[in-house]
Amino acid sequence: MRRFRSDDPRWSDVTPKSLFLSRRAVLSGVGAFAVAGPAFARYSVDEAPTSLEAITSYNNFYEFGFGKEDPKRHAGAMTIDPWSVKIDGLVEKPGTYDLADVTKGQTIEERIYRFRCVEAWSMIVPWMGFELSGLLNRVGVLPGAKYVAFETLARPEEMPGVRKMNLDYPYVEGLRLDEAMHPLTLMATGLYGEPMPKQNGAPIRLVVPWKYGFKSIKSIVRISLMDREPPTTWNMLQPQEYGFYANVNPQVDHPRWSQASERRIGEGLFAKRRDTLMFNGYADEVAGLYAGMDLARFY
Ligand SMILES: Nc1nc2c(c(=O)[nH]1)N[C@H]1C(S)=C(S)[C@@H](COP(=O)(O)O)O[C@H]1N2
Ligand SMILES: [Mo]
């Protein structure tokens, strides 16, 4: 984990590109020097990534069914090319952007993040992606905007869960604008150095590592800048169980289970559970966003 805050001047000479290169150096076995350097630690956690096999075969993507294996089994049918994202609401340059235009000018880097589902399991995922702030700055956020709303593709012909309407589709999520602009908030386009697997939300999804996984909406087709808090899928379904904020918090239990600990996928069913960390271990970076807020009330 990082040792300094993001605004610490000691980071000033560390560019995202050099971070990426140092990580590559580590992967290719260049050695301990690169591992020890603070550049490596800036936004990535120093924990062993969960296997590609586990990350791509134990999924939540209800558009393809409730079961953890359903997304891997059915997501192959999803057409991801061509792909476009409608960006609208309180922006200077609204429009329908094709995928190449969404990623244009953004630095894609590797970020190894903790990922904690509200169901009390977790993984370590080596995402590829760029900061959402880069895209929002490019399209120009207008002064009245306070929230960002996201929407997933809902294509019944290709999605058995959507055909059955096992949830209210399209799946929608949202962030407060300051959360969306935070440097940890990623538009992820891949993992393990490869384009995003369909079951993980190809071709582009959100990753917000300090929040429960359901905030990290997959296969995004629309981003809207709003002046008020947008409705979100799980909150609409069960408001007393799933809040808008959904920050990982070991002190605020889900009404039906404890959030104090978690099962790390890949360690086996009999491995010792791990303690869940406040803001999923990203408190140094994000606690300031919630200063003065009652996190038991705004769960
Ligand atoms: N569109 C959409 N996005 C979604 C979901 C979903 O069902 N539909 N599930 C969420 C939940 S509950 C989790 S834990 C993560 C799972 O991401 P992963 O399968 O890549 O691990 O995706 C989130 N994003
Ligand atoms: Mo989840």
Short mmCIF file of C-alpha atoms and ligand atoms in Angstrom, two decimals:
data_model
loop_
_atom_site.label_atom_id
_atom_site.label_comp_id
_atom_site.label_asym_id
_atom_site.label_seq_id
_atom_site.Cartn_x
_atom_site.Cartn_y
_atom_site.Cartn_z
CA MET A 1 0.00 0.00 0.00
CA ARG A 2 1.09 3.60 -0.53
CA ARG A 3 2.93 5.25 2.29
CA PHE A 4 2.23 8.90 1.34
CA ARG A 5 -0.92 10.85 0.56
CA SER A 6 -1.59 11.62 -3.09
CA ASP A 7 -0.86 15.32 -2.57
CA ASP A 8 2.47 14.59 -0.87
CA PRO A 9 5.26 16.42 -2.74
CA ARG A 10 7.36 13.27 -2.59
CA TRP A 11 5.16 11.89 -5.37
CA SER A 12 5.69 14.81 -7.70
CA ASP A 13 8.37 13.15 -9.83
CA VAL A 14 6.42 9.92 -10.21
CA THR A 15 4.44 9.92 -13.43
CA PRO A 16 1.81 7.29 -14.18
CA LYS A 17 3.96 6.09 -17.05
CA SER A 18 6.95 5.39 -14.83
CA LEU A 19 4.67 3.60 -12.40
CA PHE A 20 3.53 1.35 -15.17
CA LEU A 21 7.06 0.71 -16.34
CA SER A 22 8.27 -0.13 -12.88
CA ARG A 23 5.44 -2.61 -12.52
CA ARG A 24 6.36 -4.18 -15.83
CA ALA A 25 9.92 -4.39 -14.62
CA VAL A 26 8.71 -6.24 -11.57
CA LEU A 27 6.68 -8.63 -13.65
CA SER A 28 9.61 -9.41 -15.90
CA GLY A 29 11.77 -10.13 -12.90
CA VAL A 30 14.10 -7.13 -13.09
CA GLY A 31 14.34 -7.33 -9.37
CA ALA A 32 14.00 -6.08 -5.89
CA PHE A 33 14.95 -2.49 -6.64
CA ALA A 34 11.76 -1.86 -8.57
CA VAL A 35 9.63 -3.60 -5.94
CA ALA A 36 11.06 -1.48 -3.14
CA GLY A 37 10.65 1.85 -4.94
CA PRO A 38 7.76 4.03 -3.82
CA ALA A 39 6.67 4.41 -7.46
CA PHE A 40 5.42 0.85 -7.44
CA ALA A 41 3.33 1.46 -4.37
CA ARG A 42 1.57 4.66 -5.39
CA TYR A 43 -1.89 3.33 -6.21
CA SER A 44 -1.38 -0.41 -6.34
CA VAL A 45 -1.56 -2.69 -3.34
CA ASP A 46 1.38 -4.86 -2.50
CA GLU A 47 -0.61 -8.10 -2.40
CA ALA A 48 -0.58 -11.11 -4.71
CA PRO A 49 -3.24 -10.81 -7.42
CA THR A 50 -6.03 -13.36 -7.44
CA SER A 51 -5.63 -15.83 -10.32
CA LEU A 52 -6.98 -14.90 -13.75
CA GLU A 53 -9.00 -18.11 -13.62
CA ALA A 54 -10.78 -17.06 -10.41
CA ILE A 55 -11.30 -13.45 -11.53
CA THR A 56 -12.96 -14.60 -14.75
CA SER A 57 -15.03 -17.52 -13.45
CA TYR A 58 -16.50 -16.21 -10.17
CA ASN A 59 -18.51 -13.17 -11.20
CA ASN A 60 -21.55 -11.05 -10.48
CA PHE A 61 -23.14 -9.83 -13.70
CA TYR A 62 -26.86 -10.40 -13.23
CA GLU A 63 -27.64 -9.54 -16.84
CA PHE A 64 -26.30 -13.05 -17.52
CA GLY A 65 -27.90 -14.75 -14.51
CA PHE A 66 -27.64 -14.92 -10.70
CA GLY A 67 -25.10 -17.72 -10.49
CA LYS A 68 -21.41 -16.97 -10.08
CA GLU A 69 -20.63 -19.10 -13.15
CA ASP A 70 -23.42 -17.67 -15.32
CA PRO A 71 -21.47 -14.64 -16.60
CA LYS A 72 -18.60 -16.79 -17.86
CA ARG A 73 -21.06 -19.18 -19.47
CA HIS A 74 -23.29 -16.59 -21.17
CA ALA A 75 -21.36 -13.33 -21.64
CA GLY A 76 -19.71 -14.58 -24.83
CA ALA A 77 -22.97 -13.69 -26.61
CA MET A 78 -22.60 -9.98 -25.81
CA THR A 79 -21.59 -7.89 -28.83
CA ILE A 80 -18.95 -5.36 -27.77
CA ASP A 81 -17.85 -4.10 -31.17
CA PRO A 82 -19.06 -1.57 -32.15
CA TRP A 83 -19.48 0.07 -28.74
CA SER A 84 -20.44 3.60 -27.88
CA VAL A 85 -21.03 5.57 -24.72
CA LYS A 86 -23.57 8.36 -24.57
CA ILE A 87 -22.31 11.21 -22.40
CA ASP A 88 -25.00 13.70 -21.51
CA GLY A 89 -26.50 15.95 -18.88
CA LEU A 90 -24.46 18.80 -17.44
CA VAL A 91 -21.47 18.58 -19.78
CA GLU A 92 -19.93 21.00 -22.25
CA LYS A 93 -19.56 18.39 -24.99
CA PRO A 94 -22.45 15.94 -24.81
CA GLY A 95 -22.59 13.27 -27.46
CA THR A 96 -22.36 9.64 -28.39
CA TYR A 97 -18.70 8.72 -28.29
CA ASP A 98 -17.42 5.51 -29.78
CA LEU A 99 -15.10 3.47 -27.60
CA ALA A 100 -11.89 4.67 -29.28
CA ASP A 101 -13.03 8.24 -28.64
CA VAL A 102 -13.81 7.53 -24.98
CA THR A 103 -10.28 6.28 -24.36
CA LYS A 104 -8.58 8.84 -26.64
CA GLY A 105 -5.79 10.74 -24.94
CA GLN A 106 -6.07 8.78 -21.69
CA THR A 107 -3.12 6.96 -20.17
CA ILE A 108 -3.97 3.30 -19.67
CA GLU A 109 -2.05 1.95 -16.70
CA GLU A 110 -2.11 -1.06 -14.47
CA ARG A 111 -3.71 -0.67 -11.04
CA ILE A 112 -3.66 -3.58 -8.63
CA TYR A 113 -6.67 -2.96 -6.39
CA ARG A 114 -8.46 -4.72 -3.60
CA PHE A 115 -12.01 -5.59 -4.64
CA ARG A 116 -14.59 -6.25 -1.93
CA CYS A 117 -18.10 -7.47 -2.72
CA VAL A 118 -20.95 -6.61 -0.34
CA GLU A 119 -21.43 -10.41 -0.05
CA ALA A 120 -18.21 -10.50 2.05
CA TRP A 121 -15.78 -12.01 -0.44
CA SER A 122 -12.79 -10.24 -1.93
CA MET A 123 -10.15 -10.45 -4.64
CA ILE A 124 -7.00 -8.62 -5.70
CA VAL A 125 -7.40 -7.54 -9.32
CA PRO A 126 -4.71 -6.17 -11.64
CA TRP A 127 -6.92 -3.82 -13.67
CA MET A 128 -5.90 -1.88 -16.75
CA GLY A 129 -7.59 1.48 -17.09
CA PHE A 130 -7.51 5.25 -16.88
CA GLU A 131 -8.80 7.75 -14.36
CA LEU A 132 -12.45 8.70 -14.85
CA SER A 133 -11.45 12.31 -14.09
CA GLY A 134 -9.50 12.36 -17.37
CA LEU A 135 -12.64 11.62 -19.35
CA LEU A 136 -14.84 13.99 -17.34
CA ASN A 137 -12.34 16.79 -17.77
CA ARG A 138 -12.25 16.15 -21.49
CA VAL A 139 -16.00 16.36 -21.96
CA GLY A 140 -16.18 19.33 -19.59
CA VAL A 141 -18.24 19.21 -16.40
CA LEU A 142 -20.63 22.17 -16.13
CA PRO A 143 -20.82 24.08 -12.82
CA GLY A 144 -24.22 22.71 -11.70
CA ALA A 145 -23.10 19.05 -11.85
CA LYS A 146 -22.86 17.29 -8.49
CA TYR A 147 -23.27 13.60 -9.36
CA VAL A 148 -22.39 11.17 -12.14
CA ALA A 149 -24.84 8.47 -13.23
CA PHE A 150 -23.83 5.35 -15.17
CA GLU A 151 -25.85 2.83 -17.14
CA THR A 152 -25.07 -0.69 -18.40
CA LEU A 153 -26.05 -2.16 -21.74
CA ALA A 154 -29.41 -3.99 -21.54
CA ARG A 155 -29.83 -6.17 -24.61
CA PRO A 156 -32.38 -8.96 -24.01
CA GLU A 157 -31.35 -10.91 -27.15
CA GLU A 158 -27.87 -11.36 -25.73
CA MET A 159 -28.56 -11.35 -21.99
CA PRO A 160 -30.66 -14.12 -20.39
CA GLY A 161 -31.00 -12.26 -17.08
CA VAL A 162 -32.39 -9.22 -18.89
CA ARG A 163 -34.87 -11.43 -20.75
CA LYS A 164 -36.09 -12.77 -17.40
CA MET A 165 -35.97 -9.30 -15.82
CA ASN A 166 -34.29 -10.80 -12.73
CA LEU A 167 -33.50 -7.17 -11.77
CA ASP A 168 -34.85 -3.86 -13.03
CA TYR A 169 -32.76 -3.14 -16.15
CA PRO A 170 -30.77 -1.28 -17.29
CA TYR A 171 -28.44 -1.64 -14.30
CA VAL A 172 -27.67 1.87 -13.07
CA GLU A 173 -25.15 3.25 -10.60
CA GLY A 174 -23.85 6.61 -9.49
CA LEU A 175 -21.17 8.55 -7.67
CA ARG A 176 -20.91 11.96 -6.13
CA LEU A 177 -18.81 14.17 -8.41
CA ASP A 178 -15.88 14.36 -5.96
CA GLU A 179 -15.84 10.54 -5.74
CA ALA A 180 -15.92 10.33 -9.53
CA MET A 181 -12.99 12.77 -9.81
CA HIS A 182 -10.85 10.93 -7.25
CA PRO A 183 -7.64 9.54 -8.77
CA LEU A 184 -8.43 6.02 -7.50
CA THR A 185 -11.67 5.92 -9.55
CA LEU A 186 -10.92 4.00 -12.69
CA MET A 187 -12.52 3.42 -16.06
CA ALA A 188 -11.20 -0.10 -16.52
CA THR A 189 -10.63 -1.48 -20.00
CA GLY A 190 -8.81 -4.67 -19.12
CA LEU A 191 -7.16 -6.89 -16.55
CA TYR A 192 -3.96 -8.90 -16.41
CA GLY A 193 -2.66 -6.77 -19.30
CA GLU A 194 -5.40 -7.93 -21.69
CA PRO A 195 -8.68 -6.38 -22.88
CA MET A 196 -11.53 -6.74 -20.40
CA PRO A 197 -13.10 -10.22 -20.42
CA LYS A 198 -16.80 -9.99 -21.23
CA GLN A 199 -17.85 -11.49 -17.90
CA ASN A 200 -15.91 -8.74 -16.10
CA GLY A 201 -17.71 -5.93 -17.94
CA ALA A 202 -16.19 -5.53 -21.40
CA PRO A 203 -15.34 -3.30 -23.04
CA ILE A 204 -15.34 -0.63 -20.33
CA ARG A 205 -16.50 -0.59 -16.71
CA LEU A 206 -16.13 1.45 -13.56
CA VAL A 207 -13.86 0.41 -10.66
CA VAL A 208 -14.22 2.20 -7.31
CA PRO A 209 -11.95 0.23 -4.98
CA TRP A 210 -13.07 1.68 -1.64
CA LYS A 211 -16.75 0.84 -2.26
CA TYR A 212 -18.62 -2.45 -2.36
CA GLY A 213 -18.36 -4.15 -5.73
CA PHE A 214 -21.90 -3.38 -6.84
CA LYS A 215 -20.90 0.27 -7.35
CA SER A 216 -18.36 -0.85 -9.99
CA ILE A 217 -20.86 -0.98 -12.84
CA LYS A 218 -19.99 -3.03 -15.91
CA SER A 219 -20.30 -2.62 -19.70
CA ILE A 220 -21.13 1.09 -19.56
CA VAL A 221 -23.18 2.67 -22.36
CA ARG A 222 -24.13 5.96 -20.73
CA ILE A 223 -22.59 8.51 -18.38
CA SER A 224 -24.74 11.44 -17.25
CA LEU A 225 -23.71 14.46 -15.22
CA MET A 226 -26.53 15.34 -12.86
CA ASP A 227 -27.43 18.01 -10.32
CA ARG A 228 -28.93 15.44 -7.91
CA GLU A 229 -28.28 11.96 -6.58
CA PRO A 230 -29.23 9.46 -9.28
CA PRO A 231 -31.24 6.30 -8.58
CA THR A 232 -29.10 3.14 -8.28
CA THR A 233 -30.18 -0.44 -8.95
CA TRP A 234 -29.48 -2.16 -5.61
CA ASN A 235 -30.62 0.81 -3.58
CA MET A 236 -33.96 0.86 -5.41
CA LEU A 237 -34.38 -2.88 -4.83
CA GLN A 238 -33.47 -3.03 -1.12
CA PRO A 239 -32.86 0.50 0.25
CA GLN A 240 -32.34 -0.67 3.83
CA GLU A 241 -29.61 -3.09 2.72
CA TYR A 242 -27.78 -1.20 -0.01
CA GLY A 243 -27.11 2.51 0.29
CA PHE A 244 -26.02 5.01 -2.33
CA TYR A 245 -22.57 5.42 -0.75
CA ALA A 246 -21.76 1.73 -0.14
CA ASN A 247 -18.32 2.49 1.25
CA VAL A 248 -16.59 -0.64 2.55
CA ASN A 249 -17.00 -0.37 6.33
CA PRO A 250 -16.29 -3.20 8.78
CA GLN A 251 -18.26 -1.34 11.47
CA VAL A 252 -21.54 -1.12 9.59
CA ASP A 253 -23.01 -4.56 9.09
CA HIS A 254 -25.37 -5.59 6.35
CA PRO A 255 -28.77 -6.30 7.98
CA ARG A 256 -28.32 -10.02 7.19
CA TRP A 257 -24.57 -10.54 7.76
CA SER A 258 -21.45 -9.06 9.30
CA GLN A 259 -19.13 -6.90 7.20
CA ALA A 260 -16.26 -7.21 9.70
CA SER A 261 -14.44 -9.90 7.75
CA GLU A 262 -14.21 -11.37 4.28
CA ARG A 263 -13.30 -14.51 2.39
CA ARG A 264 -10.47 -14.06 -0.12
CA ILE A 265 -11.36 -15.86 -3.33
CA GLY A 266 -8.71 -18.36 -4.35
CA GLU A 267 -7.59 -19.14 -0.82
CA GLY A 268 -10.02 -22.01 -0.45
CA LEU A 269 -13.13 -22.39 1.65
CA PHE A 270 -11.19 -23.35 4.77
CA ALA A 271 -8.70 -20.49 4.74
CA LYS A 272 -8.87 -18.04 7.63
CA ARG A 273 -11.14 -15.08 6.93
CA ARG A 274 -9.47 -11.71 6.61
CA ASP A 275 -10.42 -8.61 8.56
CA THR A 276 -12.22 -6.12 6.34
CA LEU A 277 -10.45 -2.77 6.26
CA MET A 278 -12.11 0.64 6.57
CA PHE A 279 -12.71 1.98 3.06
CA ASN A 280 -11.24 -1.35 1.92
CA GLY A 281 -7.78 -0.16 3.00
CA TYR A 282 -7.98 3.16 1.11
CA ALA A 283 -8.83 5.35 4.12
CA ASP A 284 -5.71 7.53 3.76
CA GLU A 285 -6.83 8.43 0.27
CA VAL A 286 -10.60 8.78 0.62
CA ALA A 287 -11.67 9.32 4.24
CA GLY A 288 -11.50 13.08 3.65
CA LEU A 289 -14.36 12.83 1.14
CA TYR A 290 -16.69 11.88 3.98
CA ALA A 291 -15.49 14.18 6.76
CA GLY A 292 -18.35 14.97 9.11
CA MET A 293 -20.71 12.42 7.58
CA ASP A 294 -22.41 9.78 9.70
CA LEU A 295 -21.33 6.65 7.83
CA ALA A 296 -23.86 4.46 9.64
CA ARG A 297 -26.63 6.66 8.28
CA PHE A 298 -25.10 7.21 4.84
CA TYR A 299 -24.15 3.55 4.32
N1 LIG B 1 -24.10 -4.18 -14.97
C1 LIG B 1 -23.72 -4.82 -13.86
N2 LIG B 1 -22.64 -4.38 -13.19
C2 LIG B 1 -22.25 -5.02 -12.06
C3 LIG B 1 -22.99 -6.11 -11.54
C4 LIG B 1 -24.12 -6.55 -12.28
O1 LIG B 1 -24.82 -7.51 -11.91
N3 LIG B 1 -24.45 -5.88 -13.43
N4 LIG B 1 -22.60 -6.71 -10.36
C5 LIG B 1 -21.79 -5.90 -9.44
C6 LIG B 1 -21.26 -6.67 -8.32
S1 LIG B 1 -22.36 -7.08 -7.09
C7 LIG B 1 -19.94 -6.99 -8.21
S2 LIG B 1 -19.32 -7.75 -6.84
C8 LIG B 1 -19.02 -6.73 -9.33
C9 LIG B 1 -18.34 -8.01 -9.76
O2 LIG B 1 -17.31 -7.73 -10.67
P1 LIG B 1 -16.43 -8.94 -11.23
O3 LIG B 1 -17.36 -9.99 -11.73
O4 LIG B 1 -15.59 -8.35 -12.31
O5 LIG B 1 -15.59 -9.43 -10.08
O6 LIG B 1 -19.65 -6.16 -10.48
C10 LIG B 1 -20.65 -5.20 -10.18
N5 LIG B 1 -21.12 -4.58 -11.40
MO MO B 2 -21.08 -7.58 -5.29
#
